[in-house]
Amino acid sequence: MTGRFTRTAALTAVLLTSVACQTGPARATPAPKPPAQAASARHDVVTWGAGADRLGQGTADRGYRLVVHTSAAGSGLRVRLSNAFGDRPLTLDSVYAGLQRQGAALEPGSNRRLTFDGARTVTVPAGATAWSDPLPGSLAAGSNLVVSLHSPDATGPATGHGMALQTSYITQGDHTAEESAANWTGTTGSWWYLDSVSVRPPDPATGAVVALGDSITDGWASTIDLDRRWPDYLARRLQKAHTEVKGVADEGISGNQVLADGAGQAALHRLDRDVLSQPGVRTVFLFEGVNDIKAHTGVTAADLIAGYREIVRRAHAAGKCVVASTVGPFEGWPEWDRAGEAVRQEVNQYIRTSGEVDAVTDFDRILRSPYDQARMLPFLDSGDHIHPNDKGMQAMADAVDLASLDCDR
């Protein structure tokens, strides 16, 4: 299949019909997630997600062209805009979705305006999120979707995802409707104001898995712009497998901890917004803890296990399954010590044997050296002794039992 044919086929399949728009503003509700009944009735499933965090200050009259890689296929594309960390309302007066051709350039004819309750403009209150209306047409799995947005007066703390490992683009002025890259000359390595994309899959039984994690899940040390985080590799496996789980949301935040805020809100504090609010989620994949251990704050195994139990309890109460992974080896990282290693071993024993989660993936076993089980296997090590390289990321994804993600509660 030629590249031209592939692009043409994808373009034909995606975002075929524009939405009739009104000009009045829409105002988002302060609820942190869409109504559960509405999401269930539509059979929406998250196809991309990124953990929300504080970025820098908002910039008036700034445009963002954000490139994201989807997982599940479907129609009725919607995007979720986030002002979770803002201290004042955020107005976005133009939001478009299209397909990437190359760089900031879009496939001709693919760029379509998104509306919010029928309006072109949306104002998102401080601390809130807002979902767009569904966009007619279908989006293929594994697409490079481009969401372009503009705020006329953004200021104050901005919300987004800092370490995207994906080149996106910025401009001054509103150039969101343009498919050319001519005015999109600046670049950014973050996703601004966008934290989720959903579709309606053709099979209403289709579900999603959300990976809740830290820098390893966020993809640190994987190759930029090539989608080689372990959740990306997992998404590609799921697309080829006979499984109902097709959607994957990567909710890793570099430096994140289970118990304490710092690099992003603690997993316990962001669980509802970043994970449980995502549409179509069937399973939560929990892979956090190394930052709690290496921070030398006195966190014990009992403390961390209590945090895991709280996440599991809340996920189960929401009707979600939980797959948990053991904490990987990190001897050689500057913060490693024997006391922390003892905590890691005790925590991993709990994960493997407690029976409190629905399934276990043993990333520790996959990543560790057979000669020194506190160290990562050099072949999989990025060189810093805590973050896997691309091969390590793929090995992690390959270790996930896909059937475990299809669990129902």
mmCIF file of C-alpha atoms in Angstrom:
data_model
loop_
_atom_site.group_PDB
_atom_site.id
_atom_site.type_symbol
_atom_site.label_atom_id
_atom_site.label_comp_id
_atom_site.label_asym_id
_atom_site.label_seq_id
_atom_site.Cartn_x
_atom_site.Cartn_y
_atom_site.Cartn_z
ATOM 1 C CA MET A 1 0.000 0.000 0.000
ATOM 2 C CA THR A 2 1.425 3.360 -0.978
ATOM 3 C CA GLY A 3 1.710 6.263 1.416
ATOM 4 C CA ARG A 4 -0.578 8.338 -0.834
ATOM 5 C CA PHE A 5 -3.256 5.620 -0.790
ATOM 6 C CA THR A 6 -2.984 5.264 2.973
ATOM 7 C CA ARG A 7 -3.391 9.006 3.538
ATOM 8 C CA THR A 8 -6.310 9.169 1.099
ATOM 9 C CA ALA A 9 -8.088 6.236 2.746
ATOM 10 C CA ALA A 10 -7.605 7.694 6.186
ATOM 11 C CA LEU A 11 -8.781 11.105 5.033
ATOM 12 C CA THR A 12 -11.880 9.606 3.436
ATOM 13 C CA ALA A 13 -12.693 7.830 6.691
ATOM 14 C CA VAL A 14 -12.295 10.786 9.025
ATOM 15 C CA LEU A 15 -14.195 13.935 9.861
ATOM 16 C CA LEU A 16 -16.257 13.897 6.697
ATOM 17 C CA THR A 17 -18.980 16.323 7.578
ATOM 18 C CA SER A 18 -18.761 19.772 9.071
ATOM 19 C CA VAL A 19 -21.020 20.833 11.919
ATOM 20 C CA ALA A 20 -23.478 23.676 11.483
ATOM 21 C CA CYS A 21 -22.388 26.316 13.972
ATOM 22 C CA GLN A 22 -23.984 29.101 15.926
ATOM 23 C CA THR A 23 -22.098 32.176 16.958
ATOM 24 C CA GLY A 24 -23.203 32.548 20.570
ATOM 25 C CA PRO A 25 -20.944 31.448 23.407
ATOM 26 C CA ALA A 26 -21.442 28.218 25.347
ATOM 27 C CA ARG A 27 -20.653 28.027 29.035
ATOM 28 C CA ALA A 28 -19.345 24.827 30.538
ATOM 29 C CA THR A 29 -20.761 23.343 33.696
ATOM 30 C CA PRO A 30 -18.351 23.031 36.620
ATOM 31 C CA ALA A 31 -18.767 19.251 36.789
ATOM 32 C CA PRO A 32 -15.388 17.492 36.377
ATOM 33 C CA LYS A 33 -16.786 14.855 34.035
ATOM 34 C CA PRO A 34 -19.637 14.327 31.555
ATOM 35 C CA PRO A 35 -22.805 12.795 32.987
ATOM 36 C CA ALA A 36 -22.339 9.056 33.338
ATOM 37 C CA GLN A 37 -25.749 8.239 31.891
ATOM 38 C CA ALA A 38 -25.157 10.356 28.792
ATOM 39 C CA ALA A 39 -21.743 8.824 28.185
ATOM 40 C CA SER A 40 -23.171 5.317 28.633
ATOM 41 C CA ALA A 41 -26.094 5.983 26.273
ATOM 42 C CA ARG A 42 -23.742 7.252 23.571
ATOM 43 C CA HIS A 43 -21.252 4.409 24.072
ATOM 44 C CA ASP A 44 -18.447 6.938 23.963
ATOM 45 C CA VAL A 45 -14.961 5.564 24.560
ATOM 46 C CA VAL A 46 -11.805 7.511 25.275
ATOM 47 C CA THR A 47 -9.359 7.193 22.365
ATOM 48 C CA TRP A 48 -6.666 9.503 23.767
ATOM 49 C CA GLY A 49 -5.998 11.120 27.113
ATOM 50 C CA ALA A 50 -3.236 12.859 29.050
ATOM 51 C CA GLY A 51 -3.017 13.704 32.747
ATOM 52 C CA ALA A 52 -3.861 17.316 33.517
ATOM 53 C CA ASP A 53 -1.370 19.430 35.416
ATOM 54 C CA ARG A 54 -0.337 23.046 35.893
ATOM 55 C CA LEU A 55 1.591 24.551 32.999
ATOM 56 C CA GLY A 56 2.843 28.111 32.687
ATOM 57 C CA GLN A 57 0.753 31.238 32.334
ATOM 58 C CA GLY A 58 -1.917 31.542 29.683
ATOM 59 C CA THR A 59 -1.184 33.881 26.761
ATOM 60 C CA ALA A 60 -3.836 36.078 25.157
ATOM 61 C CA ASP A 61 -4.438 35.653 21.401
ATOM 62 C CA ARG A 62 -2.333 32.458 21.353
ATOM 63 C CA GLY A 63 -3.187 29.550 19.067
ATOM 64 C CA TYR A 64 -2.215 25.936 19.725
ATOM 65 C CA ARG A 65 -2.113 23.146 17.139
ATOM 66 C CA LEU A 66 -1.929 19.988 19.241
ATOM 67 C CA VAL A 67 -0.974 16.623 17.756
ATOM 68 C CA VAL A 68 -2.304 13.502 19.507
ATOM 69 C CA HIS A 69 -2.267 9.827 18.534
ATOM 70 C CA THR A 70 -5.564 7.976 18.858
ATOM 71 C CA SER A 71 -6.275 4.373 19.832
ATOM 72 C CA ALA A 72 -9.900 3.265 19.377
ATOM 73 C CA ALA A 73 -11.685 3.968 16.088
ATOM 74 C CA GLY A 74 -15.155 5.417 15.911
ATOM 75 C CA SER A 75 -17.479 8.215 14.905
ATOM 76 C CA GLY A 76 -18.747 11.291 16.709
ATOM 77 C CA LEU A 77 -15.361 12.607 17.812
ATOM 78 C CA ARG A 78 -15.456 14.813 20.913
ATOM 79 C CA VAL A 79 -12.667 16.636 22.728
ATOM 80 C CA ARG A 80 -12.483 17.634 26.369
ATOM 81 C CA LEU A 81 -10.966 20.994 27.240
ATOM 82 C CA SER A 82 -9.642 21.501 30.740
ATOM 83 C CA ASN A 83 -9.294 24.521 32.991
ATOM 84 C CA ALA A 84 -8.713 22.283 36.017
ATOM 85 C CA PHE A 85 -5.871 24.411 37.390
ATOM 86 C CA GLY A 86 -7.050 27.808 36.218
ATOM 87 C CA ASP A 87 -7.969 30.517 38.711
ATOM 88 C CA ARG A 88 -10.354 32.324 36.335
ATOM 89 C CA PRO A 89 -12.662 31.384 33.425
ATOM 90 C CA LEU A 90 -10.995 30.294 30.170
ATOM 91 C CA THR A 91 -12.578 31.341 26.888
ATOM 92 C CA LEU A 92 -11.798 29.481 23.675
ATOM 93 C CA ASP A 93 -13.383 31.118 20.653
ATOM 94 C CA SER A 94 -12.252 28.695 17.957
ATOM 95 C CA VAL A 95 -11.565 24.953 18.136
ATOM 96 C CA TYR A 96 -10.940 22.702 15.130
ATOM 97 C CA ALA A 97 -10.028 19.038 14.595
ATOM 98 C CA GLY A 98 -8.237 17.628 11.567
ATOM 99 C CA LEU A 99 -5.643 15.082 10.472
ATOM 100 C CA GLN A 100 -1.908 15.678 10.400
ATOM 101 C CA ARG A 101 -0.247 15.549 7.022
ATOM 102 C CA GLN A 102 3.249 16.625 8.032
ATOM 103 C CA GLY A 103 4.379 18.890 10.824
ATOM 104 C CA ALA A 104 1.765 21.582 11.372
ATOM 105 C CA ALA A 105 0.202 20.987 7.944
ATOM 106 C CA LEU A 106 -3.137 19.174 7.813
ATOM 107 C CA GLU A 107 -4.602 16.806 5.259
ATOM 108 C CA PRO A 108 -6.626 18.937 2.847
ATOM 109 C CA GLY A 109 -10.317 18.884 3.651
ATOM 110 C CA SER A 110 -9.915 17.274 7.065
ATOM 111 C CA ASN A 111 -10.062 20.352 9.325
ATOM 112 C CA ARG A 112 -13.512 20.780 10.902
ATOM 113 C CA ARG A 113 -14.823 23.249 13.459
ATOM 114 C CA LEU A 114 -15.926 21.860 16.810
ATOM 115 C CA THR A 115 -18.862 23.344 18.696
ATOM 116 C CA PHE A 116 -19.984 23.355 22.312
ATOM 117 C CA ASP A 117 -23.736 23.137 22.861
ATOM 118 C CA GLY A 118 -24.022 24.350 19.273
ATOM 119 C CA ALA A 119 -21.818 27.407 19.800
ATOM 120 C CA ARG A 120 -18.381 28.214 18.414
ATOM 121 C CA THR A 121 -17.186 29.741 21.659
ATOM 122 C CA VAL A 122 -16.949 28.059 25.049
ATOM 123 C CA THR A 123 -16.078 29.524 28.429
ATOM 124 C CA VAL A 124 -14.733 26.946 30.874
ATOM 125 C CA PRO A 125 -14.996 27.988 34.538
ATOM 126 C CA ALA A 126 -11.979 27.715 36.811
ATOM 127 C CA GLY A 127 -11.566 24.110 37.917
ATOM 128 C CA ALA A 128 -13.896 22.737 35.243
ATOM 129 C CA THR A 129 -13.798 20.837 31.964
ATOM 130 C CA ALA A 130 -15.959 21.068 28.836
ATOM 131 C CA TRP A 131 -16.794 18.448 26.196
ATOM 132 C CA SER A 132 -17.391 19.455 22.589
ATOM 133 C CA ASP A 133 -20.378 18.339 20.582
ATOM 134 C CA PRO A 134 -19.817 15.138 18.550
ATOM 135 C CA LEU A 135 -18.363 15.739 15.096
ATOM 136 C CA PRO A 136 -19.962 13.773 12.251
ATOM 137 C CA GLY A 137 -17.693 11.349 10.399
ATOM 138 C CA SER A 138 -15.375 8.558 11.470
ATOM 139 C CA LEU A 139 -11.867 8.530 12.878
ATOM 140 C CA ALA A 140 -9.546 5.606 12.166
ATOM 141 C CA ALA A 141 -7.567 3.876 14.887
ATOM 142 C CA GLY A 142 -3.984 5.065 15.200
ATOM 143 C CA SER A 143 -4.638 8.463 13.610
ATOM 144 C CA ASN A 144 -2.538 11.556 14.193
ATOM 145 C CA LEU A 145 -5.381 13.838 15.175
ATOM 146 C CA VAL A 146 -4.709 17.580 15.298
ATOM 147 C CA VAL A 147 -6.764 19.780 17.607
ATOM 148 C CA SER A 148 -6.298 23.499 16.946
ATOM 149 C CA LEU A 149 -7.587 25.983 19.512
ATOM 150 C CA HIS A 150 -7.407 29.705 20.173
ATOM 151 C CA SER A 151 -8.083 31.859 23.204
ATOM 152 C CA PRO A 152 -8.546 35.596 22.762
ATOM 153 C CA ASP A 153 -7.750 36.515 26.359
ATOM 154 C CA ALA A 154 -6.152 33.594 28.231
ATOM 155 C CA THR A 155 -4.235 34.620 31.319
ATOM 156 C CA GLY A 156 -3.392 33.190 34.703
ATOM 157 C CA PRO A 157 -2.384 29.554 35.369
ATOM 158 C CA ALA A 158 -2.800 27.289 32.345
ATOM 159 C CA THR A 159 -3.834 23.629 32.401
ATOM 160 C CA GLY A 160 -2.308 20.942 30.223
ATOM 161 C CA HIS A 161 0.237 18.163 30.049
ATOM 162 C CA GLY A 162 3.862 19.206 30.281
ATOM 163 C CA MET A 163 5.858 16.279 28.882
ATOM 164 C CA ALA A 164 4.002 15.357 25.716
ATOM 165 C CA LEU A 165 6.990 13.806 23.888
ATOM 166 C CA GLN A 166 5.166 15.051 20.817
ATOM 167 C CA THR A 167 5.875 18.179 18.790
ATOM 168 C CA SER A 168 2.880 20.486 18.603
ATOM 169 C CA TYR A 169 2.686 24.014 17.221
ATOM 170 C CA ILE A 170 1.859 27.555 18.346
ATOM 171 C CA THR A 171 1.056 30.878 16.726
ATOM 172 C CA GLN A 172 -0.233 34.311 17.586
ATOM 173 C CA GLY A 173 -3.698 35.118 16.316
ATOM 174 C CA ASP A 174 -6.487 32.806 15.258
ATOM 175 C CA HIS A 175 -5.272 30.502 12.488
ATOM 176 C CA THR A 176 -7.206 27.451 13.656
ATOM 177 C CA ALA A 177 -9.219 27.115 10.429
ATOM 178 C CA GLU A 178 -6.099 27.039 8.245
ATOM 179 C CA GLU A 179 -4.801 23.708 6.994
ATOM 180 C CA SER A 180 -1.490 25.200 5.916
ATOM 181 C CA ALA A 181 1.471 25.251 8.283
ATOM 182 C CA ALA A 182 2.522 28.716 7.119
ATOM 183 C CA ASN A 183 1.424 30.576 10.246
ATOM 184 C CA TRP A 184 2.235 27.802 12.712
ATOM 185 C CA THR A 185 5.948 28.489 13.044
ATOM 186 C CA GLY A 186 6.425 28.040 16.787
ATOM 187 C CA THR A 187 6.639 24.691 18.538
ATOM 188 C CA THR A 188 5.728 23.341 21.953
ATOM 189 C CA GLY A 189 6.422 20.057 23.704
ATOM 190 C CA SER A 190 3.260 20.269 25.810
ATOM 191 C CA TRP A 191 -0.459 19.744 25.267
ATOM 192 C CA TRP A 192 -2.331 22.901 26.307
ATOM 193 C CA TYR A 193 -5.904 22.852 27.629
ATOM 194 C CA LEU A 194 -6.701 19.489 25.968
ATOM 195 C CA ASP A 195 -6.902 16.383 28.162
ATOM 196 C CA SER A 196 -9.186 13.851 26.440
ATOM 197 C CA VAL A 197 -10.597 12.759 23.077
ATOM 198 C CA SER A 198 -13.446 10.274 22.692
ATOM 199 C CA VAL A 199 -15.221 8.489 19.858
ATOM 200 C CA ARG A 200 -18.282 6.269 19.531
ATOM 201 C CA PRO A 201 -17.007 2.851 18.332
ATOM 202 C CA PRO A 202 -19.151 0.823 15.936
ATOM 203 C CA ASP A 203 -19.407 -1.989 18.481
ATOM 204 C CA PRO A 204 -21.190 -0.755 21.627
ATOM 205 C CA ALA A 205 -19.348 -3.392 23.672
ATOM 206 C CA THR A 206 -16.024 -1.631 23.059
ATOM 207 C CA GLY A 207 -14.268 -0.341 26.168
ATOM 208 C CA ALA A 208 -11.031 1.311 27.241
ATOM 209 C CA VAL A 209 -8.150 0.966 29.673
ATOM 210 C CA VAL A 210 -6.601 3.926 31.467
ATOM 211 C CA ALA A 211 -2.944 3.706 32.519
ATOM 212 C CA LEU A 212 -2.420 5.606 35.775
ATOM 213 C CA GLY A 213 1.273 6.174 36.307
ATOM 214 C CA ASP A 214 4.382 8.320 36.548
ATOM 215 C CA SER A 215 7.220 9.175 34.149
ATOM 216 C CA ILE A 216 7.616 5.601 32.929
ATOM 217 C CA THR A 217 3.991 5.549 31.793
ATOM 218 C CA ASP A 218 4.383 9.133 30.545
ATOM 219 C CA GLY A 219 7.094 7.810 28.231
ATOM 220 C CA TRP A 220 10.250 9.457 29.612
ATOM 221 C CA ALA A 221 13.285 8.294 27.544
ATOM 222 C CA SER A 222 11.130 6.912 24.717
ATOM 223 C CA THR A 223 11.688 8.397 21.262
ATOM 224 C CA ILE A 224 9.941 11.728 20.710
ATOM 225 C CA ASP A 225 7.238 11.921 18.003
ATOM 226 C CA LEU A 226 7.179 8.137 17.410
ATOM 227 C CA ASP A 227 4.583 7.072 20.031
ATOM 228 C CA ARG A 228 6.770 4.538 21.782
ATOM 229 C CA ARG A 229 5.453 4.856 25.337
ATOM 230 C CA TRP A 230 4.391 1.489 26.701
ATOM 231 C CA PRO A 231 0.670 2.440 26.518
ATOM 232 C CA ASP A 232 1.210 3.221 22.798
ATOM 233 C CA TYR A 233 2.627 -0.244 22.204
ATOM 234 C CA LEU A 234 -0.289 -1.672 24.193
ATOM 235 C CA ALA A 235 -2.782 0.226 22.027
ATOM 236 C CA ARG A 236 -1.240 -1.250 18.882
ATOM 237 C CA ARG A 237 -1.510 -4.749 20.360
ATOM 238 C CA LEU A 238 -5.155 -4.198 21.249
ATOM 239 C CA GLN A 239 -6.040 -3.034 17.745
ATOM 240 C CA LYS A 240 -4.856 -6.378 16.342
ATOM 241 C CA ALA A 241 -6.370 -8.537 19.078
ATOM 242 C CA HIS A 242 -9.808 -10.102 19.451
ATOM 243 C CA THR A 243 -10.712 -8.054 22.471
ATOM 244 C CA GLU A 244 -13.441 -5.580 23.321
ATOM 245 C CA VAL A 245 -10.915 -3.196 24.882
ATOM 246 C CA LYS A 246 -9.617 -0.878 22.167
ATOM 247 C CA GLY A 247 -9.284 2.538 23.782
ATOM 248 C CA VAL A 248 -6.135 3.493 25.706
ATOM 249 C CA ALA A 249 -5.644 6.675 27.727
ATOM 250 C CA ASP A 250 -2.136 7.406 29.005
ATOM 251 C CA GLU A 251 -2.566 9.213 32.327
ATOM 252 C CA GLY A 252 1.090 9.122 33.345
ATOM 253 C CA ILE A 253 2.649 12.283 34.781
ATOM 254 C CA SER A 254 6.409 12.522 35.169
ATOM 255 C CA GLY A 255 7.395 12.554 38.853
ATOM 256 C CA ASN A 256 3.919 11.619 40.019
ATOM 257 C CA GLN A 257 3.375 9.924 43.370
ATOM 258 C CA VAL A 258 0.554 7.858 44.792
ATOM 259 C CA LEU A 259 0.319 9.711 48.086
ATOM 260 C CA ALA A 260 1.745 13.224 47.822
ATOM 261 C CA ASP A 261 1.110 16.131 45.464
ATOM 262 C CA GLY A 262 4.136 17.519 43.676
ATOM 263 C CA ALA A 263 4.697 16.635 40.049
ATOM 264 C CA GLY A 264 0.999 16.710 39.320
ATOM 265 C CA GLN A 265 -1.612 15.953 41.917
ATOM 266 C CA ALA A 266 -1.110 12.628 43.683
ATOM 267 C CA ALA A 267 -2.740 9.615 42.035
ATOM 268 C CA LEU A 268 -5.230 9.543 44.904
ATOM 269 C CA HIS A 269 -6.195 13.161 44.234
ATOM 270 C CA ARG A 270 -6.476 13.000 40.440
ATOM 271 C CA LEU A 271 -8.121 9.579 40.138
ATOM 272 C CA ASP A 272 -11.637 10.885 39.537
ATOM 273 C CA ARG A 273 -10.711 13.559 36.991
ATOM 274 C CA ASP A 274 -7.974 11.815 35.022
ATOM 275 C CA VAL A 275 -9.227 8.237 35.185
ATOM 276 C CA LEU A 276 -12.746 7.492 36.373
ATOM 277 C CA SER A 277 -14.320 10.361 34.406
ATOM 278 C CA GLN A 278 -13.027 9.037 31.081
ATOM 279 C CA PRO A 279 -15.857 7.627 28.943
ATOM 280 C CA GLY A 280 -16.023 3.904 28.316
ATOM 281 C CA VAL A 281 -13.352 2.932 30.832
ATOM 282 C CA ARG A 282 -13.488 -0.740 31.727
ATOM 283 C CA THR A 283 -10.122 -1.182 33.430
ATOM 284 C CA VAL A 284 -7.681 0.940 35.400
ATOM 285 C CA PHE A 285 -4.032 -0.080 34.984
ATOM 286 C CA LEU A 286 -2.196 1.039 38.121
ATOM 287 C CA PHE A 287 1.582 1.436 37.839
ATOM 288 C CA GLU A 288 2.816 3.948 40.408
ATOM 289 C CA GLY A 289 4.949 3.966 43.522
ATOM 290 C CA VAL A 290 8.606 4.342 42.624
ATOM 291 C CA ASN A 291 8.530 8.108 43.221
ATOM 292 C CA ASP A 292 6.984 7.648 46.659
ATOM 293 C CA ILE A 293 9.748 5.179 47.518
ATOM 294 C CA LYS A 294 12.754 7.107 46.210
ATOM 295 C CA ALA A 295 11.650 10.472 47.600
ATOM 296 C CA HIS A 296 13.044 9.570 51.068
ATOM 297 C CA THR A 297 10.050 11.152 52.809
ATOM 298 C CA GLY A 298 9.596 8.253 55.196
ATOM 299 C CA VAL A 299 6.864 6.545 53.180
ATOM 300 C CA THR A 300 6.611 2.932 54.320
ATOM 301 C CA ALA A 301 5.329 -0.101 52.479
ATOM 302 C CA ALA A 302 2.230 0.037 54.681
ATOM 303 C CA ASP A 303 1.623 3.660 53.631
ATOM 304 C CA LEU A 304 1.913 2.849 49.956
ATOM 305 C CA ILE A 305 -0.229 -0.268 50.234
ATOM 306 C CA ALA A 306 -2.934 1.795 51.940
ATOM 307 C CA GLY A 307 -2.826 4.186 48.984
ATOM 308 C CA TYR A 308 -3.176 1.314 46.518
ATOM 309 C CA ARG A 309 -6.107 -0.060 48.474
ATOM 310 C CA GLU A 310 -7.875 3.292 48.347
ATOM 311 C CA ILE A 311 -7.429 3.514 44.566
ATOM 312 C CA VAL A 312 -8.701 -0.053 44.143
ATOM 313 C CA ARG A 313 -11.671 0.588 46.427
ATOM 314 C CA ARG A 314 -12.721 3.709 44.523
ATOM 315 C CA ALA A 315 -12.210 2.108 41.106
ATOM 316 C CA HIS A 316 -14.242 -0.938 42.121
ATOM 317 C CA ALA A 317 -16.979 1.294 43.538
ATOM 318 C CA ALA A 318 -17.149 2.948 40.110
ATOM 319 C CA GLY A 319 -17.522 -0.464 38.470
ATOM 320 C CA LYS A 320 -14.002 -0.575 37.026
ATOM 321 C CA CYS A 321 -11.551 -3.467 37.128
ATOM 322 C CA VAL A 322 -8.007 -2.849 38.353
ATOM 323 C CA VAL A 323 -4.868 -4.397 36.913
ATOM 324 C CA ALA A 324 -1.813 -3.484 38.995
ATOM 325 C CA SER A 325 1.854 -3.774 38.173
ATOM 326 C CA THR A 326 4.797 -4.335 40.422
ATOM 327 C CA VAL A 327 7.256 -1.453 40.860
ATOM 328 C CA GLY A 328 10.267 -1.786 38.579
ATOM 329 C CA PRO A 329 13.944 -1.957 39.616
ATOM 330 C CA PHE A 330 15.958 1.248 39.912
ATOM 331 C CA GLU A 331 19.337 0.525 41.506
ATOM 332 C CA GLY A 332 21.844 2.873 39.883
ATOM 333 C CA TRP A 333 19.462 5.837 40.009
ATOM 334 C CA PRO A 334 20.976 8.432 42.398
ATOM 335 C CA GLU A 335 18.141 8.174 44.942
ATOM 336 C CA TRP A 336 18.275 4.386 45.267
ATOM 337 C CA ASP A 337 19.217 2.948 48.644
ATOM 338 C CA ARG A 338 18.752 -0.349 50.474
ATOM 339 C CA ALA A 339 15.947 0.991 52.650
ATOM 340 C CA GLY A 340 13.947 2.008 49.585
ATOM 341 C CA GLU A 341 14.693 -1.332 47.943
ATOM 342 C CA ALA A 342 13.254 -3.108 50.980
ATOM 343 C CA VAL A 343 10.058 -1.065 50.646
ATOM 344 C CA ARG A 344 9.856 -1.881 46.936
ATOM 345 C CA GLN A 345 10.208 -5.595 47.593
ATOM 346 C CA GLU A 346 7.509 -5.529 50.281
ATOM 347 C CA VAL A 347 5.143 -3.547 48.073
ATOM 348 C CA ASN A 348 5.718 -5.907 45.159
ATOM 349 C CA GLN A 349 5.010 -8.905 47.358
ATOM 350 C CA TYR A 350 1.671 -7.339 48.287
ATOM 351 C CA ILE A 351 0.791 -6.655 44.639
ATOM 352 C CA ARG A 352 1.665 -10.201 43.590
ATOM 353 C CA THR A 353 -0.062 -12.063 46.402
ATOM 354 C CA SER A 354 -2.828 -10.005 48.023
ATOM 355 C CA GLY A 355 -5.561 -10.913 45.570
ATOM 356 C CA GLU A 356 -7.060 -7.446 46.075
ATOM 357 C CA VAL A 357 -6.702 -6.425 42.419
ATOM 358 C CA ASP A 358 -8.364 -8.128 39.481
ATOM 359 C CA ALA A 359 -5.089 -9.031 37.761
ATOM 360 C CA VAL A 360 -1.343 -8.425 38.073
ATOM 361 C CA THR A 361 1.252 -7.536 35.448
ATOM 362 C CA ASP A 362 4.770 -8.088 36.754
ATOM 363 C CA PHE A 363 6.802 -5.287 35.169
ATOM 364 C CA ASP A 364 9.501 -5.851 37.798
ATOM 365 C CA ARG A 365 10.066 -9.372 36.504
ATOM 366 C CA ILE A 366 10.110 -8.169 32.883
ATOM 367 C CA LEU A 367 12.563 -5.314 33.453
ATOM 368 C CA ARG A 368 14.995 -6.623 36.058
ATOM 369 C CA SER A 369 18.359 -8.177 35.414
ATOM 370 C CA PRO A 370 18.609 -11.892 36.232
ATOM 371 C CA TYR A 371 22.038 -11.202 37.745
ATOM 372 C CA ASP A 372 21.018 -8.305 40.014
ATOM 373 C CA GLN A 373 17.302 -8.118 40.622
ATOM 374 C CA ALA A 374 17.487 -4.586 41.981
ATOM 375 C CA ARG A 375 18.820 -3.364 38.601
ATOM 376 C CA MET A 376 17.210 -3.030 35.217
ATOM 377 C CA LEU A 377 18.346 -5.336 32.441
ATOM 378 C CA PRO A 378 20.882 -3.227 30.464
ATOM 379 C CA PHE A 379 19.264 -4.156 27.140
ATOM 380 C CA LEU A 380 16.034 -2.469 28.281
ATOM 381 C CA ASP A 381 17.617 0.421 30.205
ATOM 382 C CA SER A 382 17.603 3.947 28.762
ATOM 383 C CA GLY A 383 20.846 4.545 30.647
ATOM 384 C CA ASP A 384 19.517 6.264 33.757
ATOM 385 C CA HIS A 385 18.627 2.926 35.422
ATOM 386 C CA ILE A 386 14.988 3.768 36.122
ATOM 387 C CA HIS A 387 13.365 4.552 32.762
ATOM 388 C CA PRO A 388 13.140 1.859 30.077
ATOM 389 C CA ASN A 389 14.210 2.588 26.517
ATOM 390 C CA ASP A 390 11.982 1.905 23.501
ATOM 391 C CA LYS A 391 12.699 -1.825 23.689
ATOM 392 C CA GLY A 392 11.872 -1.800 27.376
ATOM 393 C CA MET A 393 8.601 0.027 26.699
ATOM 394 C CA GLN A 394 7.643 -2.591 24.130
ATOM 395 C CA ALA A 395 8.611 -5.435 26.467
ATOM 396 C CA MET A 396 6.320 -3.968 29.119
ATOM 397 C CA ALA A 397 3.382 -3.729 26.734
ATOM 398 C CA ASP A 398 4.020 -7.246 25.475
ATOM 399 C CA ALA A 399 3.864 -8.535 29.058
ATOM 400 C CA VAL A 400 0.281 -7.346 29.595
ATOM 401 C CA ASP A 401 -2.281 -10.157 29.442
ATOM 402 C CA LEU A 402 -4.859 -8.604 27.126
ATOM 403 C CA ALA A 403 -7.594 -10.820 28.510
ATOM 404 C CA SER A 404 -7.082 -9.240 31.927
ATOM 405 C CA LEU A 405 -8.090 -5.856 30.499
ATOM 406 C CA ASP A 406 -11.431 -7.250 29.321
ATOM 407 C CA CYS A 407 -12.597 -7.972 32.864
ATOM 408 C CA ASP A 408 -16.088 -6.898 33.943
ATOM 409 C CA ARG A 409 -17.409 -5.951 37.373
#
